[in-house]
Amino acid sequence: MHEQQTVTSFPAMGAPAATPAQPPAQPWAGPATPQAPPVGPGAAAPNPFAPPAAEPVPPPPLAPDGPGRVPYGYPGGHPSGYGHPAPQPPGYGGAPGYGGVPDPGYYGWTGMAPMPSNGMGVTGLVLGIISAVIFCFWPVAIGLGVLAVIFSALGRGKAARGEATNPGHALAGLICGAVGIVLGIGFGVLVLATSSY
């Protein structure tokens, strides 16, 4: 039943102890690694339970754009080490990085670009449309048209400096504001001319 030896009697005092028999080889066990014999007098025997020496493993393949990005890192580094790119060992052929691929550098967070300031152009467009639509209320239409021209001109200046991304809105507000002024003045002249009769 059991393949293990049992003790049936104790050895006599002073008699050498019997060595136990070797257990049978396990079929699922890997091949035994040869151990180097101890060298020199008093050298310790090698550890029979030590794992076998690891064979060199090639590095994993890289993506076409490099090893990846570090999310939410710090551009100058952080004392905790978070956000630093992982050091890369020299690759094959002495080139940096794995497999001769050059080191892509730091991919961490570098700050956000400022949001575009599109408010002036949009305000000019809205005021220009309102002044052109309500031209029959000519005093209000003329006032809104003047404001539309001013805001649209400021919006076009911001777009020219690169602070805004809507030069088309500002141009449309400038045109609508001018049309609202012309229509308001024309309607006001018509009203004043007919009221005098």
Coordinates of N, CA, C and O in Angstrom, one line a residue:
M1 N 0.8 -1.2 0.0 CA 0.0 0.0 0.0 C 0.9 1.2 0.0 O 0.8 2.0 -0.9
H2 N 1.6 1.4 1.0 CA 2.5 2.6 1.1 C 3.9 2.2 0.7 O 4.4 1.1 1.1
E3 N 4.6 3.1 0.0 CA 6.0 2.8 -0.4 C 7.0 3.4 0.6 O 8.1 3.8 0.2
Q4 N 6.6 3.7 1.8 CA 7.4 4.3 2.7 C 7.9 3.3 3.8 O 7.0 2.4 4.2
Q5 N 9.1 3.3 4.1 CA 9.6 2.4 5.1 C 9.1 2.7 6.5 O 8.9 3.9 6.8
T6 N 8.9 1.7 7.3 CA 8.5 1.9 8.7 C 9.6 1.4 9.6 O 10.4 0.6 9.3
V7 N 9.6 2.0 10.8 CA 10.6 1.6 11.8 C 10.0 0.5 12.6 O 8.9 0.7 13.3
T8 N 10.7 -0.6 12.6 CA 10.1 -1.7 13.4 C 10.9 -1.9 14.7 O 10.5 -2.5 15.7
S9 N 12.2 -1.4 14.7 CA 13.0 -1.5 15.9 C 13.9 -0.3 16.0 O 14.2 0.3 15.0
F10 N 14.4 0.0 17.1 CA 15.4 1.0 17.3 C 16.8 0.5 17.2 O 17.0 -0.7 17.6
P11 N 17.7 1.2 16.6 CA 19.1 0.7 16.5 C 19.7 0.7 17.9 O 19.4 1.4 18.8
A12 N 20.6 -0.2 18.0 CA 21.3 -0.3 19.3 C 22.2 0.9 19.5 O 22.6 1.5 18.5
M13 N 22.5 1.2 20.7 CA 23.4 2.3 21.1 C 24.7 2.1 20.5 O 25.3 1.0 20.6
G14 N 25.3 3.1 19.8 CA 26.6 3.0 19.3 C 26.6 2.4 17.9 O 27.7 2.4 17.2
A15 N 25.6 1.8 17.5 CA 25.5 1.2 16.1 C 25.2 2.3 15.1 O 24.5 3.2 15.4
P16 N 25.8 2.2 13.9 CA 25.5 3.2 12.9 C 24.1 3.2 12.5 O 23.5 2.1 12.3
A17 N 23.5 4.4 12.2 CA 22.1 4.4 11.8 C 22.0 4.0 10.4 O 22.9 4.3 9.6
A18 N 20.9 3.3 10.1 CA 20.7 2.8 8.7 C 20.3 4.0 7.9 O 19.5 4.9 8.3
T19 N 20.8 4.1 6.7 CA 20.4 5.2 5.8 C 19.0 4.9 5.1 O 18.8 3.7 4.8
P20 N 18.1 5.8 5.1 CA 16.8 5.5 4.5 C 17.0 5.3 3.0 O 17.9 5.8 2.3
A21 N 16.1 4.5 2.4 CA 16.2 4.2 1.0 C 15.7 5.4 0.2 O 14.9 6.3 0.7
Q22 N 16.2 5.6 -1.0 CA 15.8 6.8 -1.8 C 14.4 6.6 -2.3 O 13.9 5.6 -2.7
P23 N 13.6 7.7 -2.2 CA 12.2 7.6 -2.7 C 12.2 7.4 -4.2 O 13.1 7.9 -4.9
P24 N 11.1 6.9 -4.7 CA 11.1 6.7 -6.1 C 11.0 8.0 -6.9 O 10.5 9.0 -6.3
A25 N 11.5 8.1 -8.1 CA 11.5 9.3 -8.8 C 10.1 9.7 -9.2 O 9.3 8.8 -9.6
Q26 N 9.7 11.0 -9.1 CA 8.4 11.5 -9.5 C 8.3 11.7 -11.0 O 9.2 12.4 -11.5
P27 N 7.3 11.2 -11.7 CA 7.3 11.4 -13.1 C 7.0 12.8 -13.5 O 7.4 13.2 -14.6
W28 N 6.4 13.6 -12.7 CA 6.1 15.0 -13.0 C 7.2 16.0 -12.7 O 7.2 17.2 -13.0
A29 N 8.2 15.5 -12.0 CA 9.3 16.4 -11.5 C 10.2 16.7 -12.8 O 10.4 15.9 -13.7
G30 N 10.7 17.9 -12.8 CA 11.6 18.4 -13.9 C 13.0 17.7 -13.8 O 13.3 17.0 -12.8
P31 N 13.8 17.9 -14.8 CA 15.1 17.3 -14.7 C 15.9 17.9 -13.6 O 15.8 19.1 -13.3
A32 N 16.7 17.1 -12.9 CA 17.5 17.6 -11.8 C 18.7 18.4 -12.4 O 19.3 18.1 -13.4
T33 N 19.0 19.5 -11.7 CA 20.1 20.4 -12.2 C 21.3 19.9 -11.5 O 21.4 19.6 -10.3
P34 N 22.4 19.7 -12.3 CA 23.6 19.3 -11.6 C 24.2 20.4 -10.7 O 24.2 21.5 -11.1
Q35 N 24.6 20.0 -9.5 CA 25.2 20.9 -8.6 C 26.7 20.7 -8.6 O 27.2 19.6 -8.7
A36 N 27.4 21.9 -8.5 CA 28.8 21.8 -8.5 C 29.2 21.3 -7.1 O 28.7 21.7 -6.1
P37 N 30.2 20.4 -7.1 CA 30.6 19.9 -5.8 C 31.3 21.0 -5.0 O 31.9 22.0 -5.5
P38 N 31.3 20.9 -3.6 CA 32.0 21.9 -2.8 C 33.5 21.9 -3.1 O 34.1 20.9 -3.3
V39 N 34.1 23.1 -3.1 CA 35.5 23.2 -3.4 C 36.2 23.6 -2.1 O 35.8 24.5 -1.4
G40 N 37.3 22.9 -1.8 CA 38.1 23.3 -0.7 C 37.7 22.6 0.6 O 36.5 22.1 0.7
P41 N 38.5 22.6 1.6 CA 38.1 22.0 2.9 C 37.2 22.9 3.6 O 37.3 24.1 3.6
G42 N 36.2 22.3 4.2 CA 35.2 23.1 5.0 C 34.2 23.8 4.2 O 33.5 24.6 4.7
A43 N 34.1 23.6 2.8 CA 33.2 24.3 2.0 C 31.8 23.7 2.2 O 31.6 22.5 2.5
A44 N 30.8 24.6 2.2 CA 29.4 24.2 2.5 C 28.9 23.5 1.3 O 29.2 23.8 0.1
A45 N 28.1 22.5 1.5 CA 27.4 21.7 0.4 C 26.4 22.6 -0.2 O 25.8 23.5 0.5
P46 N 26.2 22.5 -1.5 CA 25.2 23.3 -2.1 C 23.8 23.0 -1.6 O 23.5 21.9 -1.2
N47 N 22.9 24.0 -1.7 CA 21.5 23.8 -1.2 C 20.7 23.0 -2.2 O 20.6 23.3 -3.3
P48 N 20.3 21.8 -1.8 CA 19.5 21.0 -2.7 C 18.1 21.5 -3.0 O 17.5 21.1 -4.0
F49 N 17.7 22.5 -2.2 CA 16.3 23.0 -2.4 C 16.4 24.4 -3.2 O 15.3 25.0 -3.4
A50 N 17.5 24.8 -3.7 CA 17.6 26.1 -4.4 C 17.0 25.9 -5.8 O 17.1 24.8 -6.4
P51 N 16.4 26.9 -6.3 CA 15.8 26.8 -7.6 C 16.9 26.7 -8.7 O 18.0 27.2 -8.5
P52 N 16.6 26.1 -9.8 CA 17.6 26.1 -10.8 C 17.9 27.5 -11.3 O 17.2 28.4 -11.2
A53 N 19.1 27.6 -11.9 CA 19.6 28.9 -12.4 C 18.7 29.3 -13.6 O 18.4 28.5 -14.5
A54 N 18.3 30.5 -13.6 CA 17.3 31.0 -14.6 C 18.1 31.3 -15.9 O 19.2 31.8 -15.9
E55 N 17.5 30.9 -17.0 CA 18.1 31.1 -18.3 C 17.7 32.5 -18.7 O 16.7 33.0 -18.4
P56 N 18.6 33.2 -19.5 CA 18.2 34.6 -19.9 C 17.0 34.6 -20.8 O 16.8 33.7 -21.7
V57 N 16.1 35.5 -20.5 CA 14.8 35.6 -21.3 C 14.9 36.9 -22.1 O 15.2 37.9 -21.6
P58 N 14.5 36.8 -23.4 CA 14.5 38.0 -24.2 C 13.5 39.0 -23.7 O 12.4 38.6 -23.1
P59 N 13.7 40.3 -23.9 CA 12.7 41.3 -23.5 C 11.4 41.2 -24.3 O 11.4 40.6 -25.4
P60 N 10.3 41.7 -23.7 CA 9.0 41.6 -24.4 C 9.0 42.5 -25.6 O 9.8 43.5 -25.7
P61 N 8.2 42.3 -26.6 CA 8.2 43.2 -27.8 C 7.6 44.5 -27.4 O 6.8 44.6 -26.5
L62 N 8.0 45.6 -28.2 CA 7.5 46.9 -27.9 C 6.5 47.3 -28.9 O 6.4 46.8 -30.0
A63 N 5.6 48.2 -28.5 CA 4.6 48.8 -29.4 C 5.3 49.7 -30.4 O 6.5 50.1 -30.2
P64 N 4.7 50.0 -31.5 CA 5.4 50.9 -32.5 C 5.8 52.2 -32.0 O 6.7 52.8 -32.4
D65 N 5.0 52.8 -31.0 CA 5.3 54.1 -30.5 C 6.1 54.1 -29.2 O 6.2 55.1 -28.5
G66 N 6.7 53.0 -28.8 CA 7.5 52.9 -27.6 C 6.9 52.1 -26.5 O 5.8 51.5 -26.7
P67 N 7.4 52.2 -25.3 CA 7.0 51.3 -24.2 C 5.7 51.8 -23.6 O 5.1 51.2 -22.7
G68 N 5.2 53.0 -23.9 CA 3.9 53.4 -23.4 C 4.1 54.7 -22.6 O 5.1 55.3 -22.5
R69 N 2.9 55.2 -22.1 CA 2.9 56.5 -21.5 C 2.7 56.3 -20.0 O 2.1 55.4 -19.5
V70 N 3.3 57.2 -19.2 CA 3.1 57.2 -17.8 C 2.0 58.1 -17.4 O 2.0 59.3 -17.7
P71 N 0.8 57.6 -16.9 CA -0.3 58.5 -16.7 C -0.1 59.4 -15.5 O 0.4 59.0 -14.5
Y72 N -0.5 60.6 -15.6 CA -0.5 61.6 -14.5 C 0.9 61.7 -13.8 O 1.0 61.9 -12.6
G73 N 2.0 61.7 -14.6 CA 3.3 61.8 -14.0 C 3.6 63.3 -13.8 O 2.8 64.2 -14.1
Y74 N 4.7 63.6 -13.2 CA 5.2 64.9 -12.9 C 6.4 65.2 -13.9 O 7.3 64.4 -14.0
P75 N 6.4 66.3 -14.6 CA 7.5 66.6 -15.5 C 8.8 66.6 -14.8 O 9.8 66.2 -15.4
G76 N 8.9 67.2 -13.6 CA 10.3 67.3 -13.0 C 10.5 66.1 -12.1 O 11.6 66.0 -11.5
G77 N 9.6 65.2 -12.0 CA 9.8 64.1 -11.1 C 9.2 64.3 -9.7 O 8.8 65.4 -9.4
H78 N 9.0 63.3 -9.0 CA 8.3 63.4 -7.7 C 9.2 62.6 -6.7 O 9.8 61.6 -7.1
P79 N 9.2 63.1 -5.5 CA 10.1 62.4 -4.5 C 9.8 60.9 -4.3 O 10.6 60.1 -4.0
S80 N 8.5 60.6 -4.5 CA 8.1 59.2 -4.3 C 8.6 58.3 -5.5 O 8.5 57.1 -5.4
G81 N 9.0 58.9 -6.6 CA 9.4 58.1 -7.8 C 8.3 57.9 -8.7 O 8.5 57.3 -9.8
Y82 N 7.1 58.3 -8.4 CA 5.9 58.1 -9.3 C 6.0 59.1 -10.4 O 6.3 60.3 -10.2
G83 N 5.8 58.6 -11.6 CA 5.9 59.5 -12.8 C 7.2 59.5 -13.5 O 7.3 60.0 -14.5
H84 N 8.2 58.8 -12.9 CA 9.5 58.7 -13.6 C 9.4 57.5 -14.6 O 8.8 56.5 -14.4
P85 N 10.0 57.7 -15.8 CA 10.1 56.6 -16.7 C 10.9 55.5 -16.2 O 11.9 55.7 -15.5
A86 N 10.6 54.2 -16.5 CA 11.4 53.1 -16.1 C 12.7 53.1 -16.7 O 12.8 53.4 -17.9
P87 N 13.8 52.8 -16.0 CA 15.1 52.8 -16.7 C 15.2 51.6 -17.6 O 14.6 50.5 -17.4
Q88 N 15.8 51.8 -18.8 CA 15.8 50.8 -19.8 C 17.3 50.3 -19.9 O 18.2 51.1 -20.0
P89 N 17.4 49.0 -19.9 CA 18.8 48.4 -20.0 C 19.3 48.6 -21.4 O 18.5 48.8 -22.3
P90 N 20.6 48.5 -21.7 CA 21.0 48.6 -23.0 C 20.5 47.5 -23.9 O 20.4 46.3 -23.4
G91 N 20.1 47.7 -25.1 CA 19.6 46.7 -26.0 C 20.6 45.9 -26.7 O 21.8 46.0 -26.4
Y92 N 20.2 45.2 -27.7 CA 21.1 44.4 -28.5 C 21.9 45.3 -29.4 O 21.5 46.3 -29.9
G93 N 23.2 45.0 -29.5 CA 24.1 45.8 -30.3 C 24.5 47.1 -29.7 O 25.0 48.0 -30.4
G94 N 24.3 47.3 -28.4 CA 24.7 48.5 -27.7 C 23.8 49.7 -27.9 O 24.1 50.8 -27.3
A95 N 22.7 49.6 -28.6 CA 21.8 50.7 -28.8 C 20.9 50.8 -27.5 O 20.7 49.8 -26.9
P96 N 20.5 52.0 -27.2 CA 19.7 52.2 -26.0 C 18.3 51.6 -26.2 O 17.8 51.5 -27.3
G97 N 17.7 51.1 -25.1 CA 16.3 50.6 -25.2 C 16.4 49.1 -25.6 O 17.4 48.5 -25.8
Y98 N 15.2 48.5 -25.7 CA 15.2 47.1 -26.0 C 15.3 46.9 -27.5 O 14.7 47.6 -28.3
G99 N 16.0 45.9 -27.9 CA 16.1 45.5 -29.3 C 16.7 46.6 -30.3 O 16.4 46.7 -31.4
G100 N 17.5 47.5 -29.7 CA 18.1 48.5 -30.6 C 17.2 49.7 -30.9 O 17.5 50.6 -31.6
V101 N 16.0 49.7 -30.2 CA 15.1 50.8 -30.4 C 15.5 52.0 -29.5 O 15.8 51.8 -28.4
P102 N 15.7 53.2 -30.1 CA 16.1 54.3 -29.2 C 15.1 54.6 -28.1 O 13.9 54.4 -28.3
D103 N 15.7 55.2 -27.1 CA 14.9 55.5 -25.9 C 13.9 56.6 -26.3 O 14.3 57.7 -26.7
P104 N 12.5 56.4 -26.1 CA 11.6 57.4 -26.5 C 11.5 58.7 -25.6 O 10.9 59.7 -26.0
G105 N 12.2 58.6 -24.4 CA 12.2 59.8 -23.6 C 11.0 59.7 -22.6 O 10.4 58.7 -22.4
Y106 N 10.7 60.9 -22.0 CA 9.6 61.0 -21.0 C 8.3 61.2 -21.6 O 8.1 62.1 -22.5
Y107 N 7.3 60.5 -21.2 CA 5.9 60.6 -21.8 C 5.0 61.2 -20.8 O 3.8 61.2 -20.9
G108 N 5.4 61.7 -19.7 CA 4.5 62.1 -18.6 C 3.7 63.4 -18.9 O 3.8 64.0 -19.9
W109 N 2.9 63.8 -17.9 CA 2.1 64.9 -18.0 C 2.9 66.2 -18.1 O 3.7 66.5 -17.2
T110 N 2.7 67.0 -19.1 CA 3.5 68.3 -19.2 C 2.6 69.5 -19.0 O 3.1 70.6 -19.2
G111 N 1.4 69.4 -18.6 CA 0.5 70.6 -18.4 C -0.5 70.7 -19.5 O -0.3 70.1 -20.6
M112 N -1.5 71.4 -19.3 CA -2.6 71.6 -20.3 C -2.4 72.9 -21.0 O -2.0 73.9 -20.4
A113 N -2.8 72.8 -22.3 CA -2.7 74.1 -23.1 C -3.9 75.0 -22.6 O -5.0 74.4 -22.2
P114 N -3.8 76.3 -22.6 CA -4.9 77.1 -22.2 C -6.1 77.0 -23.2 O -5.9 76.8 -24.4
M115 N -7.2 77.1 -22.6 CA -8.5 77.0 -23.4 C -8.6 78.2 -24.3 O -8.2 79.3 -23.9
P116 N -9.1 78.0 -25.5 CA -9.3 79.2 -26.4 C -10.3 80.2 -25.8 O -11.3 79.8 -25.2
S117 N -10.1 81.4 -26.0 CA -11.0 82.5 -25.5 C -11.9 82.9 -26.7 O -11.6 83.9 -27.4
N118 N -13.0 82.2 -26.9 CA -13.9 82.4 -28.0 C -15.1 83.3 -27.6 O -16.0 83.5 -28.5
G119 N -15.2 83.8 -26.4 CA -16.3 84.6 -26.0 C -16.6 85.8 -26.8 O -17.8 86.2 -27.0
M120 N -15.6 86.6 -27.2 CA -15.8 87.8 -27.9 C -16.4 87.6 -29.2 O -17.4 88.3 -29.6
G121 N -15.9 86.6 -30.0 CA -16.5 86.4 -31.3 C -17.9 85.9 -31.2 O -18.8 86.3 -32.0
V122 N -18.2 85.0 -30.3 CA -19.6 84.5 -30.1 C -20.5 85.6 -29.7 O -21.6 85.8 -30.2
T123 N -20.1 86.5 -28.8 CA -20.9 87.6 -28.3 C -21.2 88.5 -29.5 O -22.3 89.0 -29.7
G124 N -20.2 88.8 -30.3 CA -20.4 89.7 -31.4 C -21.3 89.1 -32.4 O -22.2 89.8 -33.0
L125 N -21.3 87.8 -32.7 CA -22.2 87.2 -33.6 C -23.6 87.2 -33.1 O -24.6 87.5 -33.8
V126 N -23.8 86.9 -31.8 CA -25.2 86.9 -31.2 C -25.8 88.4 -31.3 O -26.9 88.6 -31.7
L127 N -25.0 89.4 -30.9 CA -25.5 90.7 -30.9 C -25.8 91.2 -32.4 O -26.7 91.9 -32.6
G128 N -24.9 90.8 -33.3 CA -25.1 91.2 -34.7 C -26.4 90.6 -35.3 O -27.1 91.2 -36.0
I129 N -26.6 89.3 -35.0 CA -27.9 88.7 -35.4 C -29.1 89.3 -34.8 O -30.1 89.6 -35.5
I130 N -29.1 89.6 -33.6 CA -30.2 90.3 -32.9 C -30.4 91.7 -33.5 O -31.6 92.1 -33.8
S131 N -29.3 92.4 -33.7 CA -29.5 93.8 -34.3 C -30.1 93.8 -35.7 O -30.8 94.6 -36.1
A132 N -29.7 92.7 -36.5 CA -30.2 92.6 -37.9 C -31.7 92.2 -37.9 O -32.4 92.6 -38.8
V133 N -32.1 91.4 -36.9 CA -33.4 90.9 -36.9 C -34.4 91.9 -36.4 O -35.5 92.1 -36.9
I134 N -34.0 92.7 -35.4 CA -35.0 93.6 -34.8 C -34.7 95.1 -35.3 O -34.8 96.0 -34.5
F135 N -34.4 95.2 -36.6 CA -34.1 96.5 -37.1 C -35.3 97.5 -37.0 O -35.1 98.7 -37.1
C136 N -36.5 97.0 -36.9 CA -37.6 97.9 -36.8 C -37.6 98.6 -35.5 O -38.2 99.7 -35.4
F137 N -37.0 98.1 -34.5 CA -36.8 98.9 -33.2 C -35.4 99.6 -33.4 O -34.4 99.2 -32.8
W138 N -35.4 100.5 -34.3 CA -34.2 101.1 -34.8 C -33.2 101.6 -33.8 O -32.0 101.5 -33.9
P139 N -33.6 102.3 -32.7 CA -32.6 102.8 -31.7 C -31.9 101.6 -31.0 O -30.7 101.6 -30.8
V140 N -32.7 100.5 -30.7 CA -32.0 99.4 -30.0 C -31.2 98.6 -31.1 O -30.1 98.2 -30.7
A141 N -31.6 98.5 -32.3 CA -30.9 97.8 -33.4 C -29.5 98.5 -33.6 O -28.5 97.9 -33.8
I142 N -29.5 99.9 -33.6 CA -28.3 100.6 -33.8 C -27.3 100.4 -32.7 O -26.1 100.1 -32.9
G143 N -27.8 100.4 -31.5 CA -27.0 100.2 -30.3 C -26.4 98.8 -30.2 O -25.2 98.6 -30.0
L144 N -27.2 97.8 -30.5 CA -26.7 96.4 -30.5 C -25.8 96.2 -31.7 O -24.8 95.4 -31.6
G145 N -26.0 96.9 -32.8 CA -25.1 96.7 -34.0 C -23.7 97.3 -33.7 O -22.7 96.7 -34.0
V146 N -23.7 98.4 -33.0 CA -22.4 99.0 -32.6 C -21.6 98.1 -31.6 O -20.4 97.8 -31.8
L147 N -22.4 97.5 -30.6 CA -21.7 96.6 -29.7 C -21.3 95.3 -30.4 O -20.2 94.8 -30.1
A148 N -22.0 94.9 -31.4 CA -21.6 93.7 -32.2 C -20.4 93.9 -33.0 O -19.5 93.1 -33.0
V149 N -20.2 95.1 -33.5 CA -19.0 95.5 -34.3 C -17.8 95.5 -33.4 O -16.7 95.0 -33.7
I150 N -18.0 96.1 -32.2 CA -16.9 96.2 -31.2 C -16.4 94.8 -30.7 O -15.2 94.5 -30.8
F151 N -17.4 94.0 -30.3 CA -17.0 92.6 -29.8 C -16.4 91.8 -30.9 O -15.5 91.0 -30.7
S152 N -17.0 91.9 -32.1 CA -16.5 91.1 -33.2 C -15.0 91.5 -33.6 O -14.2 90.7 -33.9
A153 N -14.8 92.8 -33.5 CA -13.4 93.3 -33.8 C -12.4 92.8 -32.8 O -11.3 92.3 -33.1
L154 N -12.8 92.8 -31.5 CA -12.0 92.2 -30.5 C -11.8 90.7 -30.6 O -10.7 90.2 -30.4
G155 N -12.8 90.0 -31.0 CA -12.7 88.6 -31.3 C -11.8 88.2 -32.4 O -11.1 87.3 -32.4
R156 N -11.8 89.1 -33.5 CA -10.9 88.8 -34.6 C -9.5 89.1 -34.2 O -8.6 88.4 -34.7
G157 N -9.3 90.1 -33.4 CA -7.9 90.3 -32.9 C -7.4 89.2 -32.1 O -6.2 88.8 -32.2
K158 N -8.2 88.6 -31.2 CA -7.8 87.4 -30.4 C -7.5 86.2 -31.3 O -6.6 85.4 -31.1
A159 N -8.4 86.0 -32.4 CA -8.1 84.9 -33.3 C -6.8 85.1 -34.1 O -6.1 84.2 -34.3
A160 N -6.5 86.4 -34.4 CA -5.3 86.6 -35.1 C -4.0 86.4 -34.2 O -3.0 86.0 -34.7
R161 N -4.2 86.6 -32.9 CA -3.0 86.3 -32.0 C -3.0 84.9 -31.6 O -2.1 84.5 -30.9
G162 N -4.0 84.1 -32.0 CA -4.0 82.6 -31.6 C -4.6 82.4 -30.3 O -4.5 81.2 -29.8
E163 N -5.3 83.4 -29.7 CA -5.9 83.1 -28.4 C -7.3 82.6 -28.5 O -7.9 82.1 -27.6
A164 N -7.9 82.7 -29.7 CA -9.2 82.2 -30.0 C -9.2 81.3 -31.3 O -8.3 81.5 -32.1
T165 N -10.2 80.5 -31.4 CA -10.2 79.6 -32.5 C -11.5 79.8 -33.4 O -11.8 78.9 -34.2
N166 N -12.1 80.9 -33.3 CA -13.3 81.1 -34.1 C -13.3 82.5 -34.8 O -14.1 83.3 -34.6
P167 N -12.4 82.6 -35.8 CA -12.4 83.9 -36.6 C -13.6 84.0 -37.4 O -14.0 85.1 -37.8
G168 N -14.2 82.9 -37.8 CA -15.4 82.9 -38.7 C -16.6 83.5 -37.9 O -17.4 84.3 -38.5
H169 N -16.8 83.1 -36.7 CA -17.8 83.7 -35.9 C -17.7 85.2 -35.7 O -18.7 85.9 -35.8
A170 N -16.5 85.6 -35.5 CA -16.2 87.1 -35.3 C -16.5 87.8 -36.6 O -17.1 88.9 -36.6
L171 N -16.1 87.3 -37.7 CA -16.4 87.9 -39.0 C -17.9 88.0 -39.3 O -18.4 89.0 -39.7
A172 N -18.6 86.9 -39.0 CA -20.0 86.9 -39.2 C -20.7 87.9 -38.3 O -21.7 88.6 -38.7
G173 N -20.2 88.0 -37.0 CA -20.8 89.0 -36.1 C -20.5 90.4 -36.6 O -21.4 91.3 -36.5
L174 N -19.3 90.7 -37.2 CA -19.0 92.0 -37.7 C -19.9 92.3 -38.9 O -20.5 93.5 -38.9
I175 N -20.2 91.4 -39.8 CA -21.1 91.6 -40.9 C -22.5 91.9 -40.4 O -23.2 92.8 -40.9
C176 N -23.0 91.0 -39.5 CA -24.4 91.1 -39.0 C -24.6 92.4 -38.3 O -25.6 93.1 -38.4
G177 N -23.6 92.8 -37.5 CA -23.7 94.1 -36.8 C -23.7 95.3 -37.7 O -24.5 96.2 -37.5
A178 N -22.9 95.3 -38.8 CA -22.9 96.4 -39.7 C -24.3 96.4 -40.5 O -24.8 97.5 -40.7
V179 N -24.8 95.2 -40.8 CA -26.1 95.2 -41.5 C -27.2 95.7 -40.5 O -28.1 96.4 -40.9
G180 N -27.1 95.3 -39.3 CA -28.1 95.8 -38.3 C -28.0 97.3 -38.1 O -29.1 98.0 -38.0
I181 N -26.8 97.9 -38.1 CA -26.7 99.4 -38.0 C -27.3 100.0 -39.3 O -28.0 101.0 -39.2
V182 N -26.9 99.5 -40.5 CA -27.5 100.1 -41.7 C -29.0 100.0 -41.8 O -29.7 101.0 -42.1
L183 N -29.5 98.8 -41.4 CA -31.0 98.7 -41.4 C -31.7 99.6 -40.4 O -32.7 100.1 -40.6
G184 N -31.0 99.6 -39.2 CA -31.6 100.5 -38.2 C -31.6 101.9 -38.6 O -32.6 102.7 -38.3
I185 N -30.5 102.4 -39.1 CA -30.5 103.8 -39.6 C -31.5 104.1 -40.7 O -32.2 105.1 -40.7
G186 N -31.5 103.1 -41.7 CA -32.5 103.3 -42.8 C -33.9 103.3 -42.3 O -34.7 104.1 -42.7
F187 N -34.3 102.4 -41.4 CA -35.6 102.4 -40.9 C -35.9 103.6 -40.0 O -37.0 104.2 -40.1
G188 N -34.9 104.1 -39.3 CA -35.1 105.3 -38.5 C -35.4 106.5 -39.4 O -36.2 107.4 -39.1
V189 N -34.6 106.6 -40.4 CA -34.8 107.7 -41.4 C -36.2 107.6 -42.0 O -36.9 108.7 -42.2
L190 N -36.6 106.4 -42.4 CA -37.9 106.3 -43.0 C -39.0 106.6 -42.0 O -40.0 107.3 -42.4
V191 N -38.9 106.3 -40.8 CA -39.9 106.6 -39.7 C -39.9 108.1 -39.5 O -41.0 108.7 -39.4
L192 N -38.8 108.7 -39.4 CA -38.7 110.2 -39.1 C -39.2 110.9 -40.3 O -39.9 112.0 -40.2
A193 N -39.0 110.4 -41.6 CA -39.4 111.1 -42.8 C -40.9 111.1 -42.9 O -41.6 112.0 -43.3
T194 N -41.5 109.9 -42.6 CA -43.0 109.7 -42.8 C -43.7 110.4 -41.6 O -44.9 110.7 -41.8
S195 N -43.1 110.5 -40.5 CA -43.8 111.1 -39.4 C -44.0 112.6 -39.5 O -44.8 113.2 -38.8
S196 N -43.1 113.2 -40.3 CA -43.2 114.7 -40.4 C -44.3 115.1 -41.3 O -44.7 116.3 -41.3
Y197 N -44.9 114.2 -42.1 CA -46.0 114.6 -43.0 C -47.3 114.7 -42.2 O -47.8 113.9 -41.6

